Amino acid sequence: MSESALGIVWIYPDLLSTYGDRGNMLVLAHRAERRGIAVEPMLVRSDEPLPATADIYLVGGGEDGPQALAAQRLTADGNLLRAVNQGAAVLAVCAGYQLLGTSFHAKGAQCPGLDLLDVTSDRTGTRVVGELSGDVDPRLGLPPLTGFENHGGRTRLGPGVAPLALVTAGFGNDGHTEGAWRGKILGSYAHGPVLARNPAIADLLLRWATGADSLAPLDDTWSDKLRAERLAAAGAA
Amino acid sequence: MPLRAKVATSVSRTAAALSRAAGRGDGAVIGGWLGLKIDPDLLRNLSAGRAIALVSGTNGKTTTTRLAAAALSARGPVASNSFGANMPSGHTSALAGAGVTPFAVLEVDEHYLARVIEETHPHVVSLLNLSRDQLDRTEEVAMMAQMWRTVFAAHPEIHVVANADDPMVVWAAMHTTHLTWFSPGQRWLDDSWVCPGCGSGIERDGAQWWCTGCALRRPPAQWTVEDDGVTDPRGDWHLIRLQLPGQVNLGNAAAALATAAEFGVRPLEAVPRLATVASVAGRYAKVERDGRTIRLLLAKNPASWLEAFDMAEPAPTLLSINARIADGFDTSWLYDVDFSPLRDRMVLITGDRAYDLAVRLDVNDVPFRYVGTFSEAIQATPPGRLEVIANYTAFQDIRTELDRVN
Ligand SMILES: [Zn+2]
């Protein structure tokens, strides 16, 4: 890893990659490079050790089996915890969000998570599939969240985290709150390329990673149109 | 045929003809739907006495079905659902519409395969591939493989023709008794890095692949795509000249030859018949309009977008994306497609979800121009070739504008 480039790790694309999860890495790299920030994207497979000193870690969605396996391997590896303790930022979606918690439900059993977020996930009877939107925790200073959710999980938040957003359309954690955050760790049920719909979250991660108070503005004409259309479609605008 | 089935068949045919006459579609679904209302056993009754092949998988079903039907026609008349209506109502329409035929080749939606096997008692089932497709409404890939595996365990009498290059398909089919493997080559690998049997990683080396945790590995194939032809089980190589573009259609041709061979059709008889297929339900068809030669390519999931870029000529290209029920409501898959092969050409975008595509192309550094309608796209391009790549309902919309080209 070079000293000057921003290290972005996509954790275990062989296990946790559905629904366009690759998009989050692509959007981060794109927004950094447009501002002249060099980026070193790293795809780390589950049979490889995680780097402990990267700046941003991304965890994607996945099916039951791979989710449980990924949690075991990440726990055994230990470097994600080390990186977080050294101030790295994390964005986890869907199955990835669940496995950062205290425990989650997979393959008919409750599995131990990484304990990076004070959340517990189990199963609802039905999958929730559709547009998701919410008003983001004002302390993060972001515009409304918009995304697409597809999961059968229900997540309870403990006192150690705050909800990422309050649901205005869709289900999120439980129909009221969506996602969770603590420090520089963000978890969300808005799956796949949530950063494409929410470039302000991408910029938040980049600010956390670079320590910059602000970043040069980019031409977000198309993201703005997309956000307006999706928020209207969700009935949240 | 029981009287009830006769009445149902007649209603089914009439409704299909009316639907076509009213310009409401190909008539491929409505007739069968009405027929099944009158006689729930209609598909079973219409299947009796025919030797049937079913073709299923995520991609290439419609084209392979058309190619296999063309090959099998060397033996006699073949009924087929050649418009991609691949659920039981479509099968019923196709068989009712064809009258008495000794053979049928039916494309089957992968979710309906078990049910259609029960009702049609096929001689052969051909399994093409399994990859992510409309994940907001369909089973995930491993679950689909498990469903297939269960069906074939219950039907050891069926001859299975299956793709040796797709670990999901191999795992689903491997315990059947009569098994023929074909090798089309596989470009899309992102849904088969984990063994569906034991959860270990799958390693690859060239065309070979194997599970690191159990005995699952690529079986030797009897039918193999090599260069611009197909090698048969005897080791004879046949040049395949298709009117359909792309490497992926050579793979579909291999599947079609293997399927027809199960009915005794020799490659030498089958190969010339494959060349007669010019387009498939509008796909690959070339249409002249306002001085433009427009060609339609359907791409509905990441694996098929990769294939579409391989087929498209380096000419101005219109991309159209919808997210209606038939497409799935989720557009996240756009990020599983690398659009960079389009960087050196003029790209136009349209469709219900053009803004999703716009953001994707922006992130992919592909310059594009947004147009509101298909006619606007034609006006915006110079006379000459115009390639159109669209997902399912966007494709149907444009096909309708071009007078339901076949
Ligand atoms: Zn295995």
XYZ file of C-alpha atoms and ligand atoms in Angstrom, chain B residues 195-201 211-216, ligand 1:
14
model
C -19.397 -24.021 -3.825
C -23.173 -24.520 -3.593
C -22.544 -27.922 -2.022
C -20.090 -27.267 0.813
C -19.562 -23.477 0.917
C -15.813 -23.659 0.187
C -14.122 -21.490 -2.416
C -14.118 -26.828 -5.331
C -11.366 -26.600 -2.715
C -13.530 -28.359 -0.116
C -15.348 -31.228 -1.857
C -15.376 -33.370 -4.976
C -17.295 -30.870 -7.148
Zn -17.654 -27.951 -2.425
